[in-house]
Short mmCIF file of C-alpha atoms in Angstrom, two decimals:
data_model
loop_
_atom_site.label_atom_id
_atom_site.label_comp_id
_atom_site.label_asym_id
_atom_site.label_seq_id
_atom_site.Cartn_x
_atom_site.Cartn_y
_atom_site.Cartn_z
CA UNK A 296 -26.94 13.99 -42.65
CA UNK A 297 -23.85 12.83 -43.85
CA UNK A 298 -22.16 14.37 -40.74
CA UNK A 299 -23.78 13.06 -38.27
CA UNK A 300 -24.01 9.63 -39.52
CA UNK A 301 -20.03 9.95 -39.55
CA UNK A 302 -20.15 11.17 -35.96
CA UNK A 303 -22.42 8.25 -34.89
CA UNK A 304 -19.50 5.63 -36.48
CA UNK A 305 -16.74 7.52 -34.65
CA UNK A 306 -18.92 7.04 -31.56
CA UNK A 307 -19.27 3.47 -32.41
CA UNK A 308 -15.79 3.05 -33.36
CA UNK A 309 -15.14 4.72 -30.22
CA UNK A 310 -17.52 2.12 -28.44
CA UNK A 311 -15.61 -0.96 -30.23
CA UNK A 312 -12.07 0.27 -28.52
CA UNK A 313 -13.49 0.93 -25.29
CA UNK A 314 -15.20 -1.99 -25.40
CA UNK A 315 -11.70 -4.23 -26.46
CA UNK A 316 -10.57 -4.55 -22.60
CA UNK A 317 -6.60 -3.79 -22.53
CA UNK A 318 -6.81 -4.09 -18.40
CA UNK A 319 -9.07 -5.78 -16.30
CA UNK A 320 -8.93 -5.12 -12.41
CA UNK A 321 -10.97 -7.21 -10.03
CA UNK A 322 -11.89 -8.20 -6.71
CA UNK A 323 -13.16 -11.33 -5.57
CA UNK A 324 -13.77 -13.77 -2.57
CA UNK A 325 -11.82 -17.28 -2.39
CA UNK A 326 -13.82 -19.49 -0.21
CA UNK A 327 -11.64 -21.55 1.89
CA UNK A 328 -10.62 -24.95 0.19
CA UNK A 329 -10.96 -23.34 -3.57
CA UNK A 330 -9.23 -22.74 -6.54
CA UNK A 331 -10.26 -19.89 -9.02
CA UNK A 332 -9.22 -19.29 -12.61
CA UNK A 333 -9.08 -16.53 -14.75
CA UNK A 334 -8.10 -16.54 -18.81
CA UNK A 335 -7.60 -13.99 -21.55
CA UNK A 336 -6.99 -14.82 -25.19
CA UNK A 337 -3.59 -12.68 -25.88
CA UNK A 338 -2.23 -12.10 -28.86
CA UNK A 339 1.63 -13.09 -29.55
CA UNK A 340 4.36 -10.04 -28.66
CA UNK A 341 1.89 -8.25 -26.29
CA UNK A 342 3.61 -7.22 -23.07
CA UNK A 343 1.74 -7.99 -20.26
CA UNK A 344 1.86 -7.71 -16.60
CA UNK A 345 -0.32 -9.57 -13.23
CA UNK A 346 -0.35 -8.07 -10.06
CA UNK A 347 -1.91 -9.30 -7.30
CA UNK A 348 -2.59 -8.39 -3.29
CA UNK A 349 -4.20 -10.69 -0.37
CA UNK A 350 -6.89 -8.16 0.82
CA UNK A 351 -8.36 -10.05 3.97
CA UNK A 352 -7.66 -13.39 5.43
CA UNK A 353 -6.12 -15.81 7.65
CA UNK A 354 -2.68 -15.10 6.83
CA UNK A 355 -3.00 -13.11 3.99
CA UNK A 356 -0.94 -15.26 1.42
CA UNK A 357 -2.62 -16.73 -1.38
CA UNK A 358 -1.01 -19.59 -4.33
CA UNK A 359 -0.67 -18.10 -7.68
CA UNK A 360 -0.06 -19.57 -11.09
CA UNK A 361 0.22 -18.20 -14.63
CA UNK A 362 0.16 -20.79 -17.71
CA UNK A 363 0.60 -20.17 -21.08
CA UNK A 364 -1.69 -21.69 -24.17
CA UNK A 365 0.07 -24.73 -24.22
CA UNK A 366 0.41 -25.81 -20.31
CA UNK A 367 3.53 -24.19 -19.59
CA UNK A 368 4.04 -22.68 -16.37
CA UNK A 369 5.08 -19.28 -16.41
CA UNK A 370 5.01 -18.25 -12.46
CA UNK A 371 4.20 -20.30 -9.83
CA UNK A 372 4.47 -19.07 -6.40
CA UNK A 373 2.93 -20.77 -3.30
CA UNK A 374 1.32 -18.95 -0.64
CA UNK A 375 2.25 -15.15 -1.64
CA UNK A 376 0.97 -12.18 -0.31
CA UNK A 377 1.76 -9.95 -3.32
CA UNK A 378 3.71 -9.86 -6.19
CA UNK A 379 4.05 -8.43 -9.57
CA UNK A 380 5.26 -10.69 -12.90
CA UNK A 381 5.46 -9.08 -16.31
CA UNK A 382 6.13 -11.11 -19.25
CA UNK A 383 5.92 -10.54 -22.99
CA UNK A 384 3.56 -13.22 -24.87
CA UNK A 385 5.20 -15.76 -26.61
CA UNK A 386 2.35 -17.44 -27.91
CA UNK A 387 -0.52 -16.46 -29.61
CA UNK A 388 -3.94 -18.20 -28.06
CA UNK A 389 -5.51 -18.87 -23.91
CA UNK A 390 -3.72 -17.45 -21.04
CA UNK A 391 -4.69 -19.09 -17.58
CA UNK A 392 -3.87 -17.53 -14.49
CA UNK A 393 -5.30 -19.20 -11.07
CA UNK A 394 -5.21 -18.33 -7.54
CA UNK A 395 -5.29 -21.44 -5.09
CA UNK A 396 -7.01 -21.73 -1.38
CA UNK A 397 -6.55 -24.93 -0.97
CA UNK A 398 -3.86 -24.95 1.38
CA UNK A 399 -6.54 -23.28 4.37
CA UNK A 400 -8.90 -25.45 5.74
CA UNK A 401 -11.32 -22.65 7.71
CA UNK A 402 -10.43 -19.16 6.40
CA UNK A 403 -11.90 -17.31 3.01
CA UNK A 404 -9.91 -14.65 1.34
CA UNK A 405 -10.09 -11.86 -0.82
CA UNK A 406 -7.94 -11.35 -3.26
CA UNK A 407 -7.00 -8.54 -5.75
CA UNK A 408 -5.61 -8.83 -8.94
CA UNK A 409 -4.93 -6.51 -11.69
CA UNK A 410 -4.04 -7.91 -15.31
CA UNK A 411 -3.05 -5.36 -17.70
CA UNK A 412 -2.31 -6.43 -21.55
CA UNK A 413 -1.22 -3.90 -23.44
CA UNK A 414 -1.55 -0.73 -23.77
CA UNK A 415 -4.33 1.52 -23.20
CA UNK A 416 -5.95 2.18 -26.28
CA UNK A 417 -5.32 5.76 -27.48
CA UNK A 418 -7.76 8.94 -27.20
CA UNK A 419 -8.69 8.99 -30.55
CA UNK A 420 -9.47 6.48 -32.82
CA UNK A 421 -7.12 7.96 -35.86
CA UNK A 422 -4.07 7.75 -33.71
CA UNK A 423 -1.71 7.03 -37.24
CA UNK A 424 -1.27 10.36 -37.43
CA UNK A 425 1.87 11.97 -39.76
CA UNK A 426 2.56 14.88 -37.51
CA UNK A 427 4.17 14.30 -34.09
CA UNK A 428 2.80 15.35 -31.55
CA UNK A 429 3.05 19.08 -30.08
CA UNK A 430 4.89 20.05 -27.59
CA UNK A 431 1.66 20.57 -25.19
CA UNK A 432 -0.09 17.50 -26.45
CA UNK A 433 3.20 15.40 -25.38
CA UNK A 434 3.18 17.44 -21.97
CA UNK A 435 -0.45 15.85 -21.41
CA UNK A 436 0.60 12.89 -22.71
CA UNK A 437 3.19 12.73 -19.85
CA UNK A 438 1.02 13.78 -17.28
CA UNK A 439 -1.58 11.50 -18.21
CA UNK A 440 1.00 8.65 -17.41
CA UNK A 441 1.99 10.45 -14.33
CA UNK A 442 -1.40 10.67 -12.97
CA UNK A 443 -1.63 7.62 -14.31
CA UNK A 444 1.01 6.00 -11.70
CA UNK A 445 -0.60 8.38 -8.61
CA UNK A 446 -3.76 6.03 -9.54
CA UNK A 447 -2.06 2.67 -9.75
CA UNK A 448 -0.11 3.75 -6.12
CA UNK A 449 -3.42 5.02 -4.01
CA UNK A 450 -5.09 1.76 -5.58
CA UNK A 451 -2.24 -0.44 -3.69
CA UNK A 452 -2.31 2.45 -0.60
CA UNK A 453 -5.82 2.04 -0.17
CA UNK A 454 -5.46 -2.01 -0.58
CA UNK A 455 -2.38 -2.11 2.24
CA UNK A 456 -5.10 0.20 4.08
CA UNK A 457 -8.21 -2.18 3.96
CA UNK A 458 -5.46 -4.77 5.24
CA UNK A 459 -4.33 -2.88 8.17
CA UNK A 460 -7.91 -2.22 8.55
CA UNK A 461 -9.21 -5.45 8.61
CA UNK A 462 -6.53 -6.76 11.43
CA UNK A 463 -7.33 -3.91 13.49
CA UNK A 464 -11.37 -4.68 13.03
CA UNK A 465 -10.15 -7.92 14.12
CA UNK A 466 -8.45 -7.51 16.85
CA UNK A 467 -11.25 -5.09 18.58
CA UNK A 468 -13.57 -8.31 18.27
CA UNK A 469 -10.74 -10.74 19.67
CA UNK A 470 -9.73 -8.44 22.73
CA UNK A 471 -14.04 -7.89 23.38
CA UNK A 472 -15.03 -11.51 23.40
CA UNK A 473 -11.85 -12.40 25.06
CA UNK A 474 -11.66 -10.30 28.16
CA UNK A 475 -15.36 -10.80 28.37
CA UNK A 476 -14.56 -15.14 28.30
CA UNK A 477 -11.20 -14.60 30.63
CA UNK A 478 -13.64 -12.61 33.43
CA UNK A 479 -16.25 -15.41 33.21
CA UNK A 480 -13.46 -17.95 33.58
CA UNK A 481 -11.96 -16.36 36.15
CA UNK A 482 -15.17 -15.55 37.79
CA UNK A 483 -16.16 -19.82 37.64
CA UNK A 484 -12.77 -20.71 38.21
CA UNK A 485 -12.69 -18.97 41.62
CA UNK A 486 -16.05 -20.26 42.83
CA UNK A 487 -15.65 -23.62 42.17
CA UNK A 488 -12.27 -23.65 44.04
CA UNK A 489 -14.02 -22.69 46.94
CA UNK A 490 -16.90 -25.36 46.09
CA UNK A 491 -14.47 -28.20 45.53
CA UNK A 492 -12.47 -27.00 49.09
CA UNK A 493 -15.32 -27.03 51.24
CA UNK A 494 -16.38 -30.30 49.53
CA UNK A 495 -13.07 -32.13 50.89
CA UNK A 496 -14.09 -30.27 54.32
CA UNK A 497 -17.29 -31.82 54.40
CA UNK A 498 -16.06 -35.34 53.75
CA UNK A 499 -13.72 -35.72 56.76
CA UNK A 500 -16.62 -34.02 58.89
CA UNK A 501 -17.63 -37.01 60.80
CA UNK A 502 -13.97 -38.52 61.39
CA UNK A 503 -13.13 -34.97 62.86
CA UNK A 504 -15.96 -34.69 65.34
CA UNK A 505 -15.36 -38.55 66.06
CA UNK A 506 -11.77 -37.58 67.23
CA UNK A 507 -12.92 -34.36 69.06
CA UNK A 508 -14.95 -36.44 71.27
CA UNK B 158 -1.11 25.30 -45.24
CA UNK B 159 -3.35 25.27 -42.00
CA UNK B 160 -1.35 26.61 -39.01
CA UNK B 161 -0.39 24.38 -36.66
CA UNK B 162 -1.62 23.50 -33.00
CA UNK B 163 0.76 25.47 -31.04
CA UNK B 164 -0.66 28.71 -32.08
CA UNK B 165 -3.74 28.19 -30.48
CA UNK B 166 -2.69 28.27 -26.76
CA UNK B 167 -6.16 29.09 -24.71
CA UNK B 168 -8.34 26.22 -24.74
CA UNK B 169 -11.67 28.28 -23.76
CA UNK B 170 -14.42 26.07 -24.67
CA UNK B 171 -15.33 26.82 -28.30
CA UNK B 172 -13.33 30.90 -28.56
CA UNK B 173 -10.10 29.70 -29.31
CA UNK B 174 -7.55 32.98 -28.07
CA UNK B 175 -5.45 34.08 -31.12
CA UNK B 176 -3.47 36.35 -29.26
CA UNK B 177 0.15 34.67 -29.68
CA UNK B 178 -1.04 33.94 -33.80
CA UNK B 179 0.19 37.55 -34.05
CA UNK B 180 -3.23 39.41 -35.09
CA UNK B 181 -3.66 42.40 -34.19
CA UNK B 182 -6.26 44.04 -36.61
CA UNK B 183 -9.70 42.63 -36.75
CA UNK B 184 -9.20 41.36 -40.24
CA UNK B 185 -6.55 39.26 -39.64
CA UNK B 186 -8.32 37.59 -36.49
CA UNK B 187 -10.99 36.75 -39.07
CA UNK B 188 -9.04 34.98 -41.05
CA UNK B 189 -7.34 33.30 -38.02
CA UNK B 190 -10.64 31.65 -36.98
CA UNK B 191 -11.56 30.98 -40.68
CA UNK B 192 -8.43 28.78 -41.23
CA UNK B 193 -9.21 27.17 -37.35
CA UNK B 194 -12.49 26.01 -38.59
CA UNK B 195 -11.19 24.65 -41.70
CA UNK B 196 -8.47 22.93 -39.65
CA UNK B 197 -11.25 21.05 -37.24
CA UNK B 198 -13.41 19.55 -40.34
CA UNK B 199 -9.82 18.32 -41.67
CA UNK B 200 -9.54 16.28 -38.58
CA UNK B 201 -13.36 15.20 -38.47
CA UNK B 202 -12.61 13.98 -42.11
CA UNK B 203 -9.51 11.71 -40.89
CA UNK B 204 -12.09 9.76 -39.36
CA UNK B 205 -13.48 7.60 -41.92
CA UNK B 206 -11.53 4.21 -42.21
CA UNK B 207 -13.63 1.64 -43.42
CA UNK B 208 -16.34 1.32 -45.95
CA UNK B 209 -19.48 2.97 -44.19
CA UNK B 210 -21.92 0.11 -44.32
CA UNK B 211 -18.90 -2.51 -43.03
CA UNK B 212 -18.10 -0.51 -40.20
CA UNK B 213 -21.46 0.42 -39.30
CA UNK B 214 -21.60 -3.72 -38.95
CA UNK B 215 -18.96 -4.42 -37.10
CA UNK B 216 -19.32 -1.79 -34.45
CA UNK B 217 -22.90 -2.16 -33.81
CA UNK B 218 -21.96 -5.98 -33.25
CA UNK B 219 -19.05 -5.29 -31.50
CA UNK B 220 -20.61 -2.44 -28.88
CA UNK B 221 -22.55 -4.96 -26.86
CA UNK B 222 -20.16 -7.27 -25.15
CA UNK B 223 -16.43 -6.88 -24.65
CA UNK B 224 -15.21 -9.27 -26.89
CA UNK B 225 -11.18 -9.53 -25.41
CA UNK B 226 -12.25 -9.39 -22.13
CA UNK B 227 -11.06 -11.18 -19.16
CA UNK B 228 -13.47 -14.67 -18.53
CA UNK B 229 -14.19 -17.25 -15.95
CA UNK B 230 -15.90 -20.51 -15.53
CA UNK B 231 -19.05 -20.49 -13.25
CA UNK B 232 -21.14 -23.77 -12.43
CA UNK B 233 -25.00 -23.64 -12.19
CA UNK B 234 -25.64 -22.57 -9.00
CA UNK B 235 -22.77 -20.77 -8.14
CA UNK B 236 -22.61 -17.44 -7.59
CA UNK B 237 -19.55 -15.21 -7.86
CA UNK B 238 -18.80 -11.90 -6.52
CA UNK B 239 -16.79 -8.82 -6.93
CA UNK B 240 -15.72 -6.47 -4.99
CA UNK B 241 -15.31 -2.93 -5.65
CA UNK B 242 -14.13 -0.24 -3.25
CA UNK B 243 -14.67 3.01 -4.63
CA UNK B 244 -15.35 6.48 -3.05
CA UNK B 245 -18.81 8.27 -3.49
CA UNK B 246 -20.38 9.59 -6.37
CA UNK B 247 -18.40 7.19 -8.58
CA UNK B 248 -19.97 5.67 -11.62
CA UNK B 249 -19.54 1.85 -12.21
CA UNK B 250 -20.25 0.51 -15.56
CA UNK B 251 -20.16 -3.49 -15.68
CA UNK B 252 -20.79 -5.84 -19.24
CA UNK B 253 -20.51 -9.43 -19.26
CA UNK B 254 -21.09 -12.31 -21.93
CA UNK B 255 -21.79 -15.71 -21.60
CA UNK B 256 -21.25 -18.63 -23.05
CA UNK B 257 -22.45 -22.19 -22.93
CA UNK B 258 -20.78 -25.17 -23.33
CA UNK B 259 -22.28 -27.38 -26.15
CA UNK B 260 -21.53 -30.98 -25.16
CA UNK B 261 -22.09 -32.03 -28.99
CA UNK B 262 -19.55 -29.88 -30.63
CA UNK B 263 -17.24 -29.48 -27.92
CA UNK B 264 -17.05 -26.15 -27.90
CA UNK B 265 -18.59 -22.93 -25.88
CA UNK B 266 -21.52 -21.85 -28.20
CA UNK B 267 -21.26 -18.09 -29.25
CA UNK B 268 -24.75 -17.23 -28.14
CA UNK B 269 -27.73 -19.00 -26.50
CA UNK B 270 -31.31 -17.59 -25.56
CA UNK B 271 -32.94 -18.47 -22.58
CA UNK B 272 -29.83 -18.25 -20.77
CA UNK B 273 -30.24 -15.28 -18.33
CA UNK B 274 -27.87 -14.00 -15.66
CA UNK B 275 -29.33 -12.33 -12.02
CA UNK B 276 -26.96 -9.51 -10.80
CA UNK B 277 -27.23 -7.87 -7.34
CA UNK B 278 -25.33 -5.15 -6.15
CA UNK B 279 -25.37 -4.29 -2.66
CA UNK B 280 -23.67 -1.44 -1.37
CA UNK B 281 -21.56 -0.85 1.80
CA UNK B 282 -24.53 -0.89 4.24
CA UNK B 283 -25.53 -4.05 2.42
CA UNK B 284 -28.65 -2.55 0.87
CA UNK B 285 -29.42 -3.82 -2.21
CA UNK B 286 -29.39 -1.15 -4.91
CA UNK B 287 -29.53 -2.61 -8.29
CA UNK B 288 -31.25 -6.79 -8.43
CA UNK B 289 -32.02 -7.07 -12.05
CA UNK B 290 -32.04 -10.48 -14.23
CA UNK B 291 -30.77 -9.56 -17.84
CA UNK B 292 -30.37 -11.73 -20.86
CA UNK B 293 -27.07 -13.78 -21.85
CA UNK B 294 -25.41 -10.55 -22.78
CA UNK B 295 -25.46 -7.84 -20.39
CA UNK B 296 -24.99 -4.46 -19.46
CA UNK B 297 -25.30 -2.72 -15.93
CA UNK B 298 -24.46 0.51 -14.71
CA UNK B 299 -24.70 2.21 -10.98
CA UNK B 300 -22.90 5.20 -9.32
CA UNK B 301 -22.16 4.85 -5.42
CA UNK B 302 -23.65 7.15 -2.82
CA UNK B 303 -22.07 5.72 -0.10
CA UNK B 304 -17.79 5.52 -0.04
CA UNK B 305 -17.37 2.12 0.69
CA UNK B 306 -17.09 -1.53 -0.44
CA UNK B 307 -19.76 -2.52 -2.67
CA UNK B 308 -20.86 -5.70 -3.43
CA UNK B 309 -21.40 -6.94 -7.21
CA UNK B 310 -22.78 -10.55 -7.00
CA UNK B 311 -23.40 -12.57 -10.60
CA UNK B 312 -25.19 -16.03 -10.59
CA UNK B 313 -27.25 -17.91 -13.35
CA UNK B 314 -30.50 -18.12 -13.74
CA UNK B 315 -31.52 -19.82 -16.86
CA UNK B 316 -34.96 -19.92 -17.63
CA UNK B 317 -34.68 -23.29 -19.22
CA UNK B 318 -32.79 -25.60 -17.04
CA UNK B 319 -32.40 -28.28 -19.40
CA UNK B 320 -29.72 -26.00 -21.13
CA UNK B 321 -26.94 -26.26 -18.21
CA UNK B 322 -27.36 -30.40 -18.02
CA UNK B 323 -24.13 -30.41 -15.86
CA UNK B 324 -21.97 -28.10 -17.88
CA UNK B 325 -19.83 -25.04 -17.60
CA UNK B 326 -20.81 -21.72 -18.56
CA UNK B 327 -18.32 -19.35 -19.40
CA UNK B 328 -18.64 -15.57 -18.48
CA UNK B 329 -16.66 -12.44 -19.66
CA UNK B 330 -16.83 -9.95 -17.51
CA UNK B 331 -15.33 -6.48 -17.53
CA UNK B 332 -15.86 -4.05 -15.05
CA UNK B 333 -14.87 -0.02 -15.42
CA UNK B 334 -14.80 1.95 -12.21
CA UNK B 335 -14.65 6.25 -12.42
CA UNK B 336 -12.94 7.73 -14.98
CA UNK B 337 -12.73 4.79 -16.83
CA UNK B 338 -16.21 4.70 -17.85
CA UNK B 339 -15.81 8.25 -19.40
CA UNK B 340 -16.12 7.75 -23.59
CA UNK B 341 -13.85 10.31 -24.48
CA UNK B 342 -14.53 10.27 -28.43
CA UNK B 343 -18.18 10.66 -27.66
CA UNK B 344 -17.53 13.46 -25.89
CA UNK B 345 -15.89 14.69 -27.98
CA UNK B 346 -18.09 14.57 -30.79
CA UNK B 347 -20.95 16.06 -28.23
CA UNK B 348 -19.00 18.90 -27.44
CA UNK B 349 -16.80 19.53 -30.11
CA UNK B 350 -13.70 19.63 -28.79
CA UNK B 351 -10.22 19.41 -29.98
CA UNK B 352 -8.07 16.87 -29.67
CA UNK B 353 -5.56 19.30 -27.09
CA UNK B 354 -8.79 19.93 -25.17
CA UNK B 355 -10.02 16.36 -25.19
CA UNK B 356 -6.53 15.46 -23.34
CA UNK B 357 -6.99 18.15 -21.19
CA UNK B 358 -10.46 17.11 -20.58
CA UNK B 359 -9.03 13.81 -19.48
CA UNK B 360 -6.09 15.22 -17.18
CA UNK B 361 -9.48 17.06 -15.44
CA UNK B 362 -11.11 13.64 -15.40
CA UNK B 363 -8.31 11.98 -14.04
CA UNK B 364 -7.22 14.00 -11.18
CA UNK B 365 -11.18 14.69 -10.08
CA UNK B 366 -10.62 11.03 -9.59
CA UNK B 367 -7.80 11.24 -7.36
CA UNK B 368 -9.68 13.95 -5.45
CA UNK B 369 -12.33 11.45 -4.53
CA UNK B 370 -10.38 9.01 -4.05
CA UNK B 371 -7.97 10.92 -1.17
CA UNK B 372 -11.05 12.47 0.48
CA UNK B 373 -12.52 8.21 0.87
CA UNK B 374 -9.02 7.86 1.86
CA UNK B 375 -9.33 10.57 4.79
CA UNK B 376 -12.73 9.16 5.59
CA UNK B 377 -11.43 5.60 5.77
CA UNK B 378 -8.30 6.51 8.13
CA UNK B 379 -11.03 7.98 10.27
CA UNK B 380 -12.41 4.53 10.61
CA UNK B 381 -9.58 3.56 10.90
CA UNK B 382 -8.08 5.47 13.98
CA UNK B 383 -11.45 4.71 15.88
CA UNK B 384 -11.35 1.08 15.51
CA UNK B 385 -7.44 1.47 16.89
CA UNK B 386 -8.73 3.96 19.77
CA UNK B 387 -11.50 1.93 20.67
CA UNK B 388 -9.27 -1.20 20.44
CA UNK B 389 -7.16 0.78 22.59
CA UNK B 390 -9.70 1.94 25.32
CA UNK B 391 -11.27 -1.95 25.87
CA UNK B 392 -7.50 -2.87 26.50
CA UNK B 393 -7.23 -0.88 29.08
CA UNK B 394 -10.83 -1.16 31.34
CA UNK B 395 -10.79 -4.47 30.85
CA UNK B 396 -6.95 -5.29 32.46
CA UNK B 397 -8.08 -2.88 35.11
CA UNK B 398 -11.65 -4.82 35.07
CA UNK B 399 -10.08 -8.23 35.03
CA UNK B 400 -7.62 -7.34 37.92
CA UNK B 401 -10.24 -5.92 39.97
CA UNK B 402 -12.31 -9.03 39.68
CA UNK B 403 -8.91 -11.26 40.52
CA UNK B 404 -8.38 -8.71 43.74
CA UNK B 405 -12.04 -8.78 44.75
CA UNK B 406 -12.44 -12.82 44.11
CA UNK B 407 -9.43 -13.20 45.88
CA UNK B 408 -10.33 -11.07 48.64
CA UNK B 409 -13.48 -13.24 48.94
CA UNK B 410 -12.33 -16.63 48.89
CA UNK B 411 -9.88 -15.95 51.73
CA UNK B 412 -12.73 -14.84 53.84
CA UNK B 413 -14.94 -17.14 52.79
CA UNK B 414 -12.84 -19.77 53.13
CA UNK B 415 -12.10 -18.56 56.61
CA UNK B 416 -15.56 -18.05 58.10
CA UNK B 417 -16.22 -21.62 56.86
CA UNK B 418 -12.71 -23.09 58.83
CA UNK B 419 -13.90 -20.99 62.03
CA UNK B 420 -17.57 -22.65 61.67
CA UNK B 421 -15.93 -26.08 61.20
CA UNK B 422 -13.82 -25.19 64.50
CA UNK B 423 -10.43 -26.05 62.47
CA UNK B 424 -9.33 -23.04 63.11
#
């Protein structure tokens, strides 16, 4: 009984660290004209890093700015496509990070951002351990990081993807409804040339039959 | 006193191989496995931290809602959405908190019933697959059939609208896509494994990950190479189309034009 009640507290102590976020990844839509803010309560000597990516939009750049507890700007870029900023808190208390749409008057974006604090919490929760570790625990350690990375790089792959994607979604609408609009122009364009022609024709009718007689 | 780690090298489920711990008569083996079982209840005993009862507390309260998690302002009607591309078969396991701000104290209260939040989940056909209403503290979980973005859409829905009055609500939100939603130290207590073949178990985790992730990857470059092709092919009939209809109108105003000169005897 004993056991198993100490197996449900690992499991809930387990829970508890899971449930502390160390990284938070997201995806959202910025409506056009619109400002959205993000903040974390960090503690003070935590190394942290924001990375973010303009998925779809307009132009694809988006403004970005990190502040610090008491107002301080930390980054500010305007109209970025992506970037990366680590910094190492200074300050214990409310981070603020905001990405800005103001600047566009017709086009929403989507933006990507990844904020890690931290790091990850470790496998097990009695990590303060008095052995090092072994020589194949340290090799999965190390290929846990490495796989790791190959994570974090098909994450931005598959983001520089949905970009490329997006343009070339777009541009198979533009070129549809475009050649489709240039053949009816061209169509009305035509006739009405001829219209307008034999309208001038049709005025000087009479004063051309008056001098033929 | 108990031998060390490196002398158990196959990780076969619960037979652990002794062969490099140098036994070679049956006795020995014996003891081998009797000192490995020792060795595991050491490290189940390393477990206990805190006084039972105070740690039973805390984690219960913590387990609900992430409590350092990333958080947002959203207004009463507003409704927010996330989007997550993942690959099929990938579970998605979403908690959120909310908290009201109390115009008297100044301050964002720490709980408040009646407040309720609707989320809706549509996936990349934009079916909805989960539209549930849950409480001020939440918990939601789906797995994807379809590779593909899905939609994860959050908006208030109080059922006492006094309570808002023109404030802010504030909503943590964290959101754990694949093998992040895998609790390793329950699974570890379910199966029984080590702490060598819990990491391993995560390495397996991990790169079953990247496996779905490169075959959405091939699926998506698919897409990808038909929207180009097809981009490609409208190009081209429709120049040829386009100059065809120039020739042809061309063609026909000149004649037009002419039959209409010889009718007016201009010409």
């Amino acid at each position: 009984m004993y056991r198993s009640f100490r197996v449900l507290l690992q499991v809930l102590w387990a829970q508890l660290l899971w449930g502390w976020v160390l990284g938070s990844e997201l995806t959202f839509e910025l409506p056009d004209n619109a400002k959205q803010c993000f903040y974390e309560d960090i503690i003070v000597g935590t190394k942290c890093t924001l990375e973010f990516q303009v998925v779809t939009g307009g132009h694809y750049d988006v403004d970005c700015r990190l502040e610090d507890p008491e107002g301080n700007t930390l980054y500010k870029e305007m109209k970025k496509q992506y970037d990366s900023f680590t910094f190492t808190a200074s300050k214990n208390g409310t981070y603020k990070f905001c990405f800005s749409n103001e600047f566009s008057t017709f086009t929403h974006k989507t933006v990507y951002f990844d904020f890690q604090v931290g790091d990850d919490p470790p496998l097990f929760p009695n990590e303060n351990r008095v052995t090092a570790l072994t020589q194949m625990e340290s090799a999965c350690v190390s290929i846990h990081e490495a796989l790791k990375s190959v994570i974090d790089y098909q994450t931005h792959f598959r983001l520089r993807e949905a970009q490329g994607r997006s343009r070339a979604e777009d541009l198979n609408t533009r070129v549809a409804f475009w050649s489709i609009g240039e053949a009816i122009i061209l169509l009305v364009v035509s006739i009405s040339q001829v219209v307008l022609l034999r309208s001038f024709f049709s005025d000087r009718k009479t004063t051309t039959t008056r001098v033929g007689s | 006193m108990y031998p060390t780690p490196e002398r158990w090298l196959t990780l076969d489920g619960e037979r652990w191989d002794v062969t490099s711990a140098g036994c070679s008569a049956a006795a020995s083996c014996a003891e081998v496995r009797k000192t490995k079982s020792q060795y595991t209840s050491m490290n189940e005993r390393s477990y206990m931290m805190l006084s039972t009862p105070a740690a039973g507390l805390l984690l219960l309260s913590a387990w609900i809602f992430p409590s350092n998690a990333l958080y947002f302002h959203i207004g009463e009607t507003e409704k927010k959405c996330f989007i997550e591309e993942i690959p099929d078969e990938t579970m998605v396991i979403g908690k959120y908190r909310t908290q009201l701000w109390d115009k008297q104290t100044g301050s964002f209260l720490p709980a408040t019933p009646g407040l309720g939040m609707h989320v809706e989940i549509k996936d990349p056909d934009t079916k909805i697959i989960l539209s549930r209403q849950y409480g001020s503290d939440g918990r939601f979980t789906f797995t994807s059939h379809t590779p593909g973005e899905h939609q994860i859409c959050l908006h208030s829905n109080s059922t006492k609208m006094a309570l808002f009055a023109g404030g802010k609500l504030r909503v943590h939100l964290d959101i754990q896509v694949g093998e992040h939603t895998n609790n390793y130290p329950e699974i570890a207590a379910k199966d029984k494994l080590t702490e060598l073949q819990l990491r391993v178990r995560q390495l397996l985790d991990q790169v079953e990950q990247i496996q779905k992730e490169q075959n959405y990857q091939r699926y998506r470059e698919e897409r990808f190479r038909m929207t180009s092709e097809s981009t490609n092919q409208r190009v081209l009939w429709w120049s040829i189309a386009q100059t065809l209809i120039l020739i042809v109108t061309g063609i026909w105003q000149m004649k037009h034009l002419k039959s209409f000169f010889e009718a007016k005897k201009l010409v």
